[in-house]
Short mmCIF file of C-alpha atoms in Angstrom, two decimals:
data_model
loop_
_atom_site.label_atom_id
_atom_site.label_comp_id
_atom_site.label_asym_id
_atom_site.label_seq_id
_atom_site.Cartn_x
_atom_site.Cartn_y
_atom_site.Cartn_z
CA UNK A 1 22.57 -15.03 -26.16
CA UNK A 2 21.37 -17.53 -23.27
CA UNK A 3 19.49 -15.83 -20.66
CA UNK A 4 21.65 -15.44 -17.36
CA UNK A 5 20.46 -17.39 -14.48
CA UNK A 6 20.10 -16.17 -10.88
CA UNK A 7 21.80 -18.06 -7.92
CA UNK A 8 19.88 -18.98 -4.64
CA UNK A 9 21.57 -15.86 -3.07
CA UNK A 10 20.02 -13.36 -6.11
CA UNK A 11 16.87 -15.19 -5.86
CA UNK A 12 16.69 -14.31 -1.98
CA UNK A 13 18.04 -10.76 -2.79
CA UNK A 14 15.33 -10.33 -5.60
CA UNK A 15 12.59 -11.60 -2.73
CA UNK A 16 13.92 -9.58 0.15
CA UNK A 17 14.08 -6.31 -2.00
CA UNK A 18 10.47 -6.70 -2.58
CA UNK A 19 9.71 -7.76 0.71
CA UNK A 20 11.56 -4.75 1.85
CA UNK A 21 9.48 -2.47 -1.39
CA UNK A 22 6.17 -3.44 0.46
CA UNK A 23 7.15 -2.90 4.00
CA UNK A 24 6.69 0.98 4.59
CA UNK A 25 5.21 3.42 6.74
CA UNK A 26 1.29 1.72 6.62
CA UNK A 27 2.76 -1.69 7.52
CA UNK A 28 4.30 -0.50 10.95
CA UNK A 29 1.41 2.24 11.97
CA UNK A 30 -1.95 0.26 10.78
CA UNK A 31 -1.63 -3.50 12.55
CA UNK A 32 -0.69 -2.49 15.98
CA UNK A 33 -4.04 0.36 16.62
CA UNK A 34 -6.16 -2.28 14.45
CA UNK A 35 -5.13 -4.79 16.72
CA UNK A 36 -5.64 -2.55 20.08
CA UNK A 37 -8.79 -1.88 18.52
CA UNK A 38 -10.17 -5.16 17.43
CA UNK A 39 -9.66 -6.25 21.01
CA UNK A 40 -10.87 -9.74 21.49
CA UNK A 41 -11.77 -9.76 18.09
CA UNK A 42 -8.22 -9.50 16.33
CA UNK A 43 -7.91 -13.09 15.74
CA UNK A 44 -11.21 -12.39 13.05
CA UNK A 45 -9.78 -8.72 12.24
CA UNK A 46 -6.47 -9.99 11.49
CA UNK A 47 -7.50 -12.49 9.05
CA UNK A 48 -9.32 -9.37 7.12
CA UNK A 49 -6.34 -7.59 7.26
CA UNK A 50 -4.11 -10.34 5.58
CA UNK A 51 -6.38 -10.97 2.99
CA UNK A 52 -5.72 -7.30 1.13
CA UNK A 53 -2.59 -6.38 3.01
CA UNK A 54 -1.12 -9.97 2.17
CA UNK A 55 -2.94 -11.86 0.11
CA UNK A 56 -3.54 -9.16 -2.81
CA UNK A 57 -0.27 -8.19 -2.98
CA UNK A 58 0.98 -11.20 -3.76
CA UNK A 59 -1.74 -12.31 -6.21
CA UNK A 60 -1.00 -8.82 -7.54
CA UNK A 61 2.73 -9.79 -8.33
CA UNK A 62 1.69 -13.58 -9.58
CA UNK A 63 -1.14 -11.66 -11.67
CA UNK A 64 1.50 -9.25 -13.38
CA UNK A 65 3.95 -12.37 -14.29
CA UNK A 66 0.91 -14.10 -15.69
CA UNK A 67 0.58 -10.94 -17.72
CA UNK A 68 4.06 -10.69 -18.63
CA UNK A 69 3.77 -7.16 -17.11
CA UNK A 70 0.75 -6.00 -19.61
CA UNK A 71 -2.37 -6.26 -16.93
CA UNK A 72 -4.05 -3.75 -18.74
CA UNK A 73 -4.04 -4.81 -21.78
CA UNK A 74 -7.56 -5.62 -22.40
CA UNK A 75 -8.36 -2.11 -21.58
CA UNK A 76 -8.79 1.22 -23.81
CA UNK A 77 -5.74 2.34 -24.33
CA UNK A 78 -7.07 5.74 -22.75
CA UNK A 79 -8.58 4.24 -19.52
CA UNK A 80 -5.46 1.94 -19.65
CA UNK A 81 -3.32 4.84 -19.24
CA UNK A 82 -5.34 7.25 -16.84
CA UNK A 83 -5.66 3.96 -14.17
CA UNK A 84 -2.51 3.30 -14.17
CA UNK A 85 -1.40 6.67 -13.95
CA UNK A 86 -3.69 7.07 -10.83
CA UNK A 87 -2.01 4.76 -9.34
CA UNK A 88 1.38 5.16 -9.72
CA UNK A 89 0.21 8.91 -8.62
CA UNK A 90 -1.53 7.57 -5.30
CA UNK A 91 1.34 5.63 -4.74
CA UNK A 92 4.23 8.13 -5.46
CA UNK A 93 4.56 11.43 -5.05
CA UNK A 94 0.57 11.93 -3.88
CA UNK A 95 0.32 9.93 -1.01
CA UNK A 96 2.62 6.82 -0.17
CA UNK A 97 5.64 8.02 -0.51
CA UNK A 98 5.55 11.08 1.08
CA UNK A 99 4.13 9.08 3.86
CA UNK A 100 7.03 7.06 4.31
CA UNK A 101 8.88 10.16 5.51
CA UNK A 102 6.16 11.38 7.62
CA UNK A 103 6.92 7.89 9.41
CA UNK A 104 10.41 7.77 10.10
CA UNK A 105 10.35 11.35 11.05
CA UNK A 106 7.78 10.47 13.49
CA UNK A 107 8.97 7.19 15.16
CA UNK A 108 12.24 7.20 13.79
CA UNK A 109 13.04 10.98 14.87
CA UNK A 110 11.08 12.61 16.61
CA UNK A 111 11.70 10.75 20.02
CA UNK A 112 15.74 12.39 20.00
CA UNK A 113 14.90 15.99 18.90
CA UNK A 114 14.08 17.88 21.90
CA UNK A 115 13.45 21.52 19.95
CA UNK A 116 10.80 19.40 17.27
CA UNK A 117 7.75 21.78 17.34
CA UNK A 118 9.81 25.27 16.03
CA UNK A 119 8.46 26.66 13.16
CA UNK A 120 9.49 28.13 9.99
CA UNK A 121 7.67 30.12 7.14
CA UNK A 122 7.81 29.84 3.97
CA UNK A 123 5.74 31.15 1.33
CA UNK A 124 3.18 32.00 3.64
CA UNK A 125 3.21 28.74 4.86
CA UNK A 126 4.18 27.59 8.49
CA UNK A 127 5.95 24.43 8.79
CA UNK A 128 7.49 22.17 10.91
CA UNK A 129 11.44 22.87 10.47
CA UNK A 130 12.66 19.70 12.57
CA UNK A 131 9.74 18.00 9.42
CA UNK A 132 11.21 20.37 6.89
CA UNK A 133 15.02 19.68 7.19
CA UNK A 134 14.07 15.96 7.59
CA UNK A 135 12.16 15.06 5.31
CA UNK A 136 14.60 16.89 2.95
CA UNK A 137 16.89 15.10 3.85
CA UNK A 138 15.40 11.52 3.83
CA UNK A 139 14.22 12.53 0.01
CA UNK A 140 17.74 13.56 -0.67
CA UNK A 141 18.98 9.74 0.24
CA UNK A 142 16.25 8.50 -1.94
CA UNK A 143 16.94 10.26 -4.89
CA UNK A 144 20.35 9.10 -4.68
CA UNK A 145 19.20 5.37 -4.38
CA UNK A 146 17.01 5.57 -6.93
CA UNK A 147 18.96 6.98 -9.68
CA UNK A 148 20.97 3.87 -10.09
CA UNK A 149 17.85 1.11 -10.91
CA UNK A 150 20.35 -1.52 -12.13
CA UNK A 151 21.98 -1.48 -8.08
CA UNK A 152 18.66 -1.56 -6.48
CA UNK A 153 19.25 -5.74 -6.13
CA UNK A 154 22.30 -5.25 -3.99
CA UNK A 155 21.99 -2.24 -2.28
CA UNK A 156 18.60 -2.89 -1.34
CA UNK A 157 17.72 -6.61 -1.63
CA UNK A 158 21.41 -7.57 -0.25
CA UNK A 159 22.65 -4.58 2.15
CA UNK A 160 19.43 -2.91 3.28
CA UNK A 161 17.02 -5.44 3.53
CA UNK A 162 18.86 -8.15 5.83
CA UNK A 163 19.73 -5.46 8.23
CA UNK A 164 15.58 -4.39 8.61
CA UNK A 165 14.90 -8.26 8.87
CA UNK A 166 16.92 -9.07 11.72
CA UNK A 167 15.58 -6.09 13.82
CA UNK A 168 12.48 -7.13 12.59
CA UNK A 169 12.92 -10.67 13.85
CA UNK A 170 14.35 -9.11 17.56
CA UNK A 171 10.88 -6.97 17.81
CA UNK A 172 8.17 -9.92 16.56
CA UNK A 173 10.73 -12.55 19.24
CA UNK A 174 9.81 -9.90 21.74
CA UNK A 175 6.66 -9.67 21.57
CA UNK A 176 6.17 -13.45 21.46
CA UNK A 177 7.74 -13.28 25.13
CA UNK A 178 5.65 -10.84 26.15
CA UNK A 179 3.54 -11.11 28.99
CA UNK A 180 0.83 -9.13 27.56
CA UNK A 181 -2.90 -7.70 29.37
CA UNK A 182 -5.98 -9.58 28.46
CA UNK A 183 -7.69 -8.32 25.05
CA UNK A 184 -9.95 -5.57 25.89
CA UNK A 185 -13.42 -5.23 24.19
CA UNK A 186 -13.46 -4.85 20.41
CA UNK A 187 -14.57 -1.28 19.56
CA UNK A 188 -16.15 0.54 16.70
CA UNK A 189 -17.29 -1.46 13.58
CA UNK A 190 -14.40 -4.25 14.66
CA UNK A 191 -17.33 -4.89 17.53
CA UNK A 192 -19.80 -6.05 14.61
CA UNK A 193 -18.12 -6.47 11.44
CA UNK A 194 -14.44 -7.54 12.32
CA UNK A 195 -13.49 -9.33 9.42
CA UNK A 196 -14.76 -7.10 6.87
CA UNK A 197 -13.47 -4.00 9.08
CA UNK A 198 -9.95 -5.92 8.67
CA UNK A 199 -10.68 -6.56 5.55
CA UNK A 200 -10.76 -2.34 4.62
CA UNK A 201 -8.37 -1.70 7.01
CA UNK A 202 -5.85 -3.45 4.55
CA UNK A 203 -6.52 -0.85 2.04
CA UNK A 204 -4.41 1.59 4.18
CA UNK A 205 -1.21 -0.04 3.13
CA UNK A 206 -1.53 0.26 -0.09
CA UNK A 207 0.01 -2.58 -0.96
CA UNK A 208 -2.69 -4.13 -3.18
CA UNK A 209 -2.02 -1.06 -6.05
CA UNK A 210 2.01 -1.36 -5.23
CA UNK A 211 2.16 -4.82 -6.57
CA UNK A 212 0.79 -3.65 -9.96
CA UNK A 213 3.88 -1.33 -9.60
CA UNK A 214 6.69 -3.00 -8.31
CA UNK A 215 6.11 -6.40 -10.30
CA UNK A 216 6.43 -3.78 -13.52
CA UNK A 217 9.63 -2.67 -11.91
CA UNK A 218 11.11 -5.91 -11.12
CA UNK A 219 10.25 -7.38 -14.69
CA UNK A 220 12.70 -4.37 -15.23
CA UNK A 221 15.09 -5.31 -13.44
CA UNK A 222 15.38 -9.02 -14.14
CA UNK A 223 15.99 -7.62 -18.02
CA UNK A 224 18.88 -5.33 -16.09
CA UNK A 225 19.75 -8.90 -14.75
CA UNK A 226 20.06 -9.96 -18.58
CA UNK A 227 17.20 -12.34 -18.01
CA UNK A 228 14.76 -11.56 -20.87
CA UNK A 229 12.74 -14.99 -21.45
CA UNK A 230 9.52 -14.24 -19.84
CA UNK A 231 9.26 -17.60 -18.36
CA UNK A 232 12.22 -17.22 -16.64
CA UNK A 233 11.28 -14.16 -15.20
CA UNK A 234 7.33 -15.00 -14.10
CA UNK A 235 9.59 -18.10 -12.63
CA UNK A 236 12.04 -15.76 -10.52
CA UNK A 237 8.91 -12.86 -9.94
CA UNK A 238 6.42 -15.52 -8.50
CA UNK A 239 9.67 -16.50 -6.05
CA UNK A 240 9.98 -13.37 -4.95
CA UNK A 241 6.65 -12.55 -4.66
CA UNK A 242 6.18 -15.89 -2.28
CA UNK A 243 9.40 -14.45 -0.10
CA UNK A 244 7.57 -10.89 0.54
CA UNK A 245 4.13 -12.47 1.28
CA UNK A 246 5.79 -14.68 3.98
CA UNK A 247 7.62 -11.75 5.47
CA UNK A 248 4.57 -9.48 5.88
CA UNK A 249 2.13 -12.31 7.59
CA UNK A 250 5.35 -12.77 9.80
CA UNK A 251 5.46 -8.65 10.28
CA UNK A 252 1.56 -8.16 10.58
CA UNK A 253 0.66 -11.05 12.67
CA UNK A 254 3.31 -10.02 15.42
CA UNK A 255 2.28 -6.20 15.57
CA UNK A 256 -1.72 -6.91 15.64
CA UNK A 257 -0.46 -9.33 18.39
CA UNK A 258 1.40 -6.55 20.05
CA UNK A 259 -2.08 -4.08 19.41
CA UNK A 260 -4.29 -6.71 20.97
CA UNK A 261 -2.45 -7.19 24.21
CA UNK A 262 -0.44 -3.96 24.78
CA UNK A 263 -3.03 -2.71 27.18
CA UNK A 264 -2.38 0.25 29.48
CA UNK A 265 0.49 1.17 26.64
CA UNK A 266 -1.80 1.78 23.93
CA UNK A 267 -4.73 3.65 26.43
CA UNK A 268 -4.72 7.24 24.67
CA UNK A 269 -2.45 6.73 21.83
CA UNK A 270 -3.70 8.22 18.08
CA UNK A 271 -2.16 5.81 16.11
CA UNK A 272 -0.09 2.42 15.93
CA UNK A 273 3.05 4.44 15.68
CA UNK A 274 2.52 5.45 19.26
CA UNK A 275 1.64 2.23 20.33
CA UNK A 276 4.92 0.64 18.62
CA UNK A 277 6.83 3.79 20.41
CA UNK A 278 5.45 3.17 23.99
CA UNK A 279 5.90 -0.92 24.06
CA UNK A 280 9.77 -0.50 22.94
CA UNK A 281 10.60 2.27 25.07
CA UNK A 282 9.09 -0.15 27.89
CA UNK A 283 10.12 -3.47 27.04
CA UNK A 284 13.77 -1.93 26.21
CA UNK A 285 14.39 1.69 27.14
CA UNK A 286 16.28 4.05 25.35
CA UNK A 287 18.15 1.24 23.38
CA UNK A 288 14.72 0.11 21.93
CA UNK A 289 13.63 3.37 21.08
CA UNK A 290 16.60 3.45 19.07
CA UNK A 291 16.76 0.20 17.67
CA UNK A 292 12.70 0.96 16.49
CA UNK A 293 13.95 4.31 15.13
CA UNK A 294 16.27 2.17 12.73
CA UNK A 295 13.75 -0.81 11.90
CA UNK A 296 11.43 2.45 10.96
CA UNK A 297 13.71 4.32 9.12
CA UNK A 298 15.44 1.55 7.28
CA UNK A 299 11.27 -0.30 6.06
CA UNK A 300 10.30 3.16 5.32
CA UNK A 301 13.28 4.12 3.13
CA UNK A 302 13.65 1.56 1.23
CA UNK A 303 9.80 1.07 0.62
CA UNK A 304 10.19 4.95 -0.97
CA UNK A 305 13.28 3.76 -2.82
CA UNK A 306 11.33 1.49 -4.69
CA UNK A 307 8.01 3.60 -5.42
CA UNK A 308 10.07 6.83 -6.59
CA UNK A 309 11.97 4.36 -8.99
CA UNK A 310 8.88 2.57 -10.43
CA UNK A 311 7.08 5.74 -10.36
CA UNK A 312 10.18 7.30 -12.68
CA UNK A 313 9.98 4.18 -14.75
CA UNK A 314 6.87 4.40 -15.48
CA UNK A 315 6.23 8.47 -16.36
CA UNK A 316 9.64 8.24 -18.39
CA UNK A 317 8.15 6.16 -21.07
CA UNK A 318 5.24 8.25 -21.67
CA UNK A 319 7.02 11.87 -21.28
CA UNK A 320 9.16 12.30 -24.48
CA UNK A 321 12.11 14.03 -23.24
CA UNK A 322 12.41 13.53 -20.14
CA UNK A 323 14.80 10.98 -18.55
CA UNK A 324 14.32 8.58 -15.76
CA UNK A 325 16.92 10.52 -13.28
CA UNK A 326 15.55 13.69 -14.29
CA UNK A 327 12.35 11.96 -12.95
CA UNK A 328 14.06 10.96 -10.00
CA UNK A 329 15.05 14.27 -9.14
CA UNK A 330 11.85 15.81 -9.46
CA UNK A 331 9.48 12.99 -7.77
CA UNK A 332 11.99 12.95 -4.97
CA UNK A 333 11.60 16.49 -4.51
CA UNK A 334 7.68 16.76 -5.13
CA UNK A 335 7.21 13.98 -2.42
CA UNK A 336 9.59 16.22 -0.09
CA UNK A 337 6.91 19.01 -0.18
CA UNK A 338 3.79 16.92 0.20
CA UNK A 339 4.96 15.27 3.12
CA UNK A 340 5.11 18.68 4.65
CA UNK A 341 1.46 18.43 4.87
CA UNK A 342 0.94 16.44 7.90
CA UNK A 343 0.54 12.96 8.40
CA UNK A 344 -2.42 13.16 9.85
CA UNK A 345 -4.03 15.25 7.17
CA UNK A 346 -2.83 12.85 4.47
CA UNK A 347 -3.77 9.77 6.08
CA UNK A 348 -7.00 11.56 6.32
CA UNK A 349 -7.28 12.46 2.63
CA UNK A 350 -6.08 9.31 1.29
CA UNK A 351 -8.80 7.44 2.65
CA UNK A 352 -11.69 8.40 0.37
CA UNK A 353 -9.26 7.77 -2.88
CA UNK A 354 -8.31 4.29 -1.76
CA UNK A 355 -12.05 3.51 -1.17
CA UNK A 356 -12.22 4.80 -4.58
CA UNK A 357 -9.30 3.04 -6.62
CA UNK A 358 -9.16 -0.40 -4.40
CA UNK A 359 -11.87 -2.28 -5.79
CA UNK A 360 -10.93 -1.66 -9.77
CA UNK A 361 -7.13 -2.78 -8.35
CA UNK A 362 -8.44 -5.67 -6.68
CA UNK A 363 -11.38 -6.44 -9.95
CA UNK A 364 -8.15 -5.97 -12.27
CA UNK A 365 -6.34 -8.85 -10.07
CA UNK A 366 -9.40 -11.53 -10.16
CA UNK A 367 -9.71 -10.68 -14.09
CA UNK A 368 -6.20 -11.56 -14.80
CA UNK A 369 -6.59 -14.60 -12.82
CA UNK A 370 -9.68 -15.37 -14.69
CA UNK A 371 -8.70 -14.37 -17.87
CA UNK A 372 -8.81 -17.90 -19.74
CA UNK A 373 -12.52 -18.48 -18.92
CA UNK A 374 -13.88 -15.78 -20.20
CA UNK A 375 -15.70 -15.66 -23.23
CA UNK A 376 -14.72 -12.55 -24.32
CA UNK A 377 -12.17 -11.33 -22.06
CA UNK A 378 -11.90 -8.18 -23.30
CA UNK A 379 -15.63 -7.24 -22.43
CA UNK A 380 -15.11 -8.94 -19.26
CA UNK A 381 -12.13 -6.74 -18.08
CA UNK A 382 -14.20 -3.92 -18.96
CA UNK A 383 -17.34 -4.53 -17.47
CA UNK A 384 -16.07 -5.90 -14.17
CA UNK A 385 -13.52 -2.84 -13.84
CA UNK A 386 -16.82 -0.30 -14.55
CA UNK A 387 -19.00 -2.10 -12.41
CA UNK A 388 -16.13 -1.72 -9.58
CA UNK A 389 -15.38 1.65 -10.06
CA UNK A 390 -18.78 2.54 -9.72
CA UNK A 391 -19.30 1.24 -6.86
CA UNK A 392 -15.90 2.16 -5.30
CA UNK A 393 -16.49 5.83 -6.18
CA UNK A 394 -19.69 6.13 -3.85
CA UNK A 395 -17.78 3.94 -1.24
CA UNK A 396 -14.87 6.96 -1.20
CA UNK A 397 -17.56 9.45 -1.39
CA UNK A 398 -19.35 8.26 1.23
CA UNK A 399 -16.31 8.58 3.73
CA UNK A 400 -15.46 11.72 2.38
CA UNK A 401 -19.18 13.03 3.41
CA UNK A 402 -18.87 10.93 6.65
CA UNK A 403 -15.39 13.58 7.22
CA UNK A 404 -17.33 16.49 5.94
CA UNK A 405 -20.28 15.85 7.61
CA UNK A 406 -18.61 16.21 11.10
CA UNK A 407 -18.36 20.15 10.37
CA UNK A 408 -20.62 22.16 10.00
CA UNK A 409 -21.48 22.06 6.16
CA UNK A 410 -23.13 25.69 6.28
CA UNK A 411 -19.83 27.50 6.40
CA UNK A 412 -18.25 25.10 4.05
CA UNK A 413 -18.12 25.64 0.31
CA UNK A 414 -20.97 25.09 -2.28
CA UNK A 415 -19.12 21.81 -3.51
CA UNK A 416 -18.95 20.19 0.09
CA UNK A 417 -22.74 21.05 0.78
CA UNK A 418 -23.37 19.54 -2.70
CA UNK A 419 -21.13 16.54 -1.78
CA UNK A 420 -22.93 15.53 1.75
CA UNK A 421 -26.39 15.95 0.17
CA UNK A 422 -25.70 13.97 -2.97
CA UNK A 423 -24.56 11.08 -0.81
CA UNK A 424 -27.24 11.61 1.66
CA UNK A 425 -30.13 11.44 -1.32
CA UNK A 426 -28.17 8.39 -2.61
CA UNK A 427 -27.48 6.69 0.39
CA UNK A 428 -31.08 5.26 1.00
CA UNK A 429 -30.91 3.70 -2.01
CA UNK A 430 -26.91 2.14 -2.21
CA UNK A 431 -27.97 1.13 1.54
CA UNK A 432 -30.06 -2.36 0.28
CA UNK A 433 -26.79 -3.01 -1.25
CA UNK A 434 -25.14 -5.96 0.28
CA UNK A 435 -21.88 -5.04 2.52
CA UNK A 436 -22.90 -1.45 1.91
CA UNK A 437 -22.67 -0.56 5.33
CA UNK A 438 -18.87 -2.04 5.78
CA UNK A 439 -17.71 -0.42 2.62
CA UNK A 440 -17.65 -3.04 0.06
CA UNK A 441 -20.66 -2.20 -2.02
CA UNK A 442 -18.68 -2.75 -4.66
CA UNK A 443 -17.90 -6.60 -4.44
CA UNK A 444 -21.32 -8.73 -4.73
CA UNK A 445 -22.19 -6.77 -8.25
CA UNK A 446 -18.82 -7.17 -9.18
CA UNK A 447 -18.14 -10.46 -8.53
CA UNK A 448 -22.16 -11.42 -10.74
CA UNK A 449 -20.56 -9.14 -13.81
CA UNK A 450 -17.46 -11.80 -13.60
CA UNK A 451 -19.13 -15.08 -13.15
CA UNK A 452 -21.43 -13.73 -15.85
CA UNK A 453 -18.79 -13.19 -18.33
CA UNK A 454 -18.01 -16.65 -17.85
CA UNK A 455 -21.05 -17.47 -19.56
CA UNK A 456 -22.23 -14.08 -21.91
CA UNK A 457 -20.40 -12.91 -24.71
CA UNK A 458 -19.55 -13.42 -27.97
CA UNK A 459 -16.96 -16.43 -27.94
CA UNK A 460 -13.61 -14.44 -28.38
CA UNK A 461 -9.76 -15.20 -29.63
CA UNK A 462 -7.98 -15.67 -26.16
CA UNK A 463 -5.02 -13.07 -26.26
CA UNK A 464 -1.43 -13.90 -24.97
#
């Protein structure tokens, strides 16, 4: 049977959808304070930030079609399994996706509900109920999204998606025409190390580690699409990919714009959430607030459609038994009662792990790239990966000890005291690394194990 063919409308769907996949809670809150931040700097900063908040994402999605979905196949089969695991994890039902909630709740509710700090207990627990009822909620529309994969295209990609770009399009034309303040003085490590600071700052979206995800999950659904030659679909996957990139740059390039110039409406905001919040309300009143509550809801949505669906995808082949809506179900409501955590707290604990898991993401990417030149590209996978999760562990603990170090470690638990001393023996040492003090330790040793490989190793069969 010949392998269907998608029209220049599915092919725009197919890009859209994952252009609407990446765009989620990070890629609204994280440009705008970066760019009030970086100050004059943002030019430099926002460079940084495209790099691993564009740039990786898409050579994540070009480096799983030139896989043909397996980029971990020169891995153990073990450490194969527990990284990617980790990541759809951190991406799912641990972090990003109950962040996407913690989002729309924030921008995209919170400025209508007037009774929004009553609380409720449960368990022993005191929560948030305006939170509590919506996040259940937004979980409960998810779930129901999700459980039909094969519709994702259309209800996402065709319905969805359009909608988010044309407000999209409204905010980044207003912001073009705005007569913004002068950009204030970069601050913090954007004052000395702007690019590189951009550069980690990327990490917050997440983006990098959802490309190994959804480029698994839209392999999946070209085969739903009855396309199963894999040409065909690294042909249609790189398209798509191409599509998203160009939407984000056009997304993050107007809000670090916005950050950068927003001036007295930014001046003692906590996040770029608030700074998003204050310029609408101001440039368009009450209509903008809720024309940004819909932009918000409808990225943040549809971003958690597509991580609780590849997430299900993904544990349903290796839990015997268990079925992908059953999945569904259970992810949906798992991420429900995370986000009832805090945003704050889990932005705040998903820092160290991304610090952690980034650099083997971003090693896994150049490898795959790589692949042909390698002598032996199975020792090269695995050395470069080890040498990057090395590194990238004392990178996350370091910022975990930075967090801890703030209290006051003598009323703390054995295992924090143990944690801030270990890194504060260690650090001394790590310090001569290069970039060590901007949090990419990791890269110069990684990037000698992979030109090395080019050149050591016992001359190898080149796998498919």
């Amino acid at each position: 049977m010949q392998d269907k063919q998608l029209t220049v409308g599915d092919t725009l769907g197919l890009g859209f959808m994952t252009f609407a996949f990446f765009l989620g809670a990070g890629n609204l809150i994280f440009p705008p304070f970066a760019g009030y931040q970086a100050g004059d700097h943002s030019y430099t900063a926002m460079l940084g930030f495209l790099i691993t908040a564009v740039g990786l994402p898409l050579a994540g999605l070009i480096a799983v079609a030139k896989a043909k979905g397996q980029v971990m196949h020169m891995l153990p089969a073990t450490a194969a399994t527990i990284f990617a695991s980790a990541i759809y994890i951190i991406i799912g039902p641990a972090f990003a996706a109950p962040r996407t909630s913690l989002v729309a709740f924030e921008i995209g509710a919170r400025p209508f509900l007037s009774d929004v700090d009553s609380t409720i207990t449960i368990a022993g627990l005191v929560l948030n109920k305006a939170q509590l009822y919506f996040t259940a909620g937004f979980f409960t529309v998810v779930m129901l999204l999700a459980a039909f994969p094969g519709r994702l295209m259309d209800s996402v990609g065709k319905v969805l998606t359009p909608i988010l770009i044309l407000l999209l399009i409204a905010l980044a034309l207003s912001v073009v025409s705005f007569i913004g303040n002068p950009m204030p003085e970069a601050t913090g490590d954007y004052l000395a190390h702007p690019l590189s600071k951009g550069i980690v700052e990327g990490y917050n979206t997440m983006d990098t580690l959802a490309s190994l995800m959804f480029g698994v999950l839209i392999i999946d659904l070209l085969r739903q699409k009855d396309i199963h030659d894999t040409t065909l679909q690294t042909k249609y996957l790189v398209r798509a990919a191409f599509i998203a990139a160009a939407g984000l740059a056009f997304v993050y390039v107007s809000l670090f714009i916005l950050g950068a110039t927003a001036g007295d409406l930014a001046k003692g905001t906590a996040n770029g959430g608030q700074i998003l919040t204050n310029y609408v309300t101001h440039q368009f009143g009450y209509a903008g607030t809720i024309a940004l509550s819909a932009v918000v809801s409808l990225a943040c949505l549809t971003t958690a459609v597509g991580l609780v669906s590849a997430c299900s995808d993904f544990f349903g082949t290796m839990i015997p038994g268990v079925t992908y809506r059953m999945l569904v179900v259970l992810l949906s409501v798992v991420c429900a009662v995370v986000a009832n955590v805090g945003l704050s707290q889990l932005i705040s604990i998903s820092i160290p792990v991304l610090m952690m898991v980034y650099p083997v993401a971003i090693a896994l990417v150049l490898v795959t790239f790589v692949h042909n030149w390698f002598r032996n590209p199975r020792l090269a996978h695995r050395a470069a990966l080890t040498v990057a999760l090395f590194f990238g562990i004392f990178d996350g603990l370091k910022v975990a000890a930075a967090s801890l170090a703030s209290f006051d470690v003598k009323s703390e638990s054995a295992v924090t005291t143990a944690l801030v001393h270990f890194v504060e023996n260690v650090s001394p040492v790590l310090s001569k690394m290069p970039l060590y003090d901007q949090g990419m330790a990791w890269l110069v040793p990684t990037m000698i194990v992979v030109v090395a490989c080019f050149f050591v190793g016992k001359k190898a069969p080149i796998a498919a």
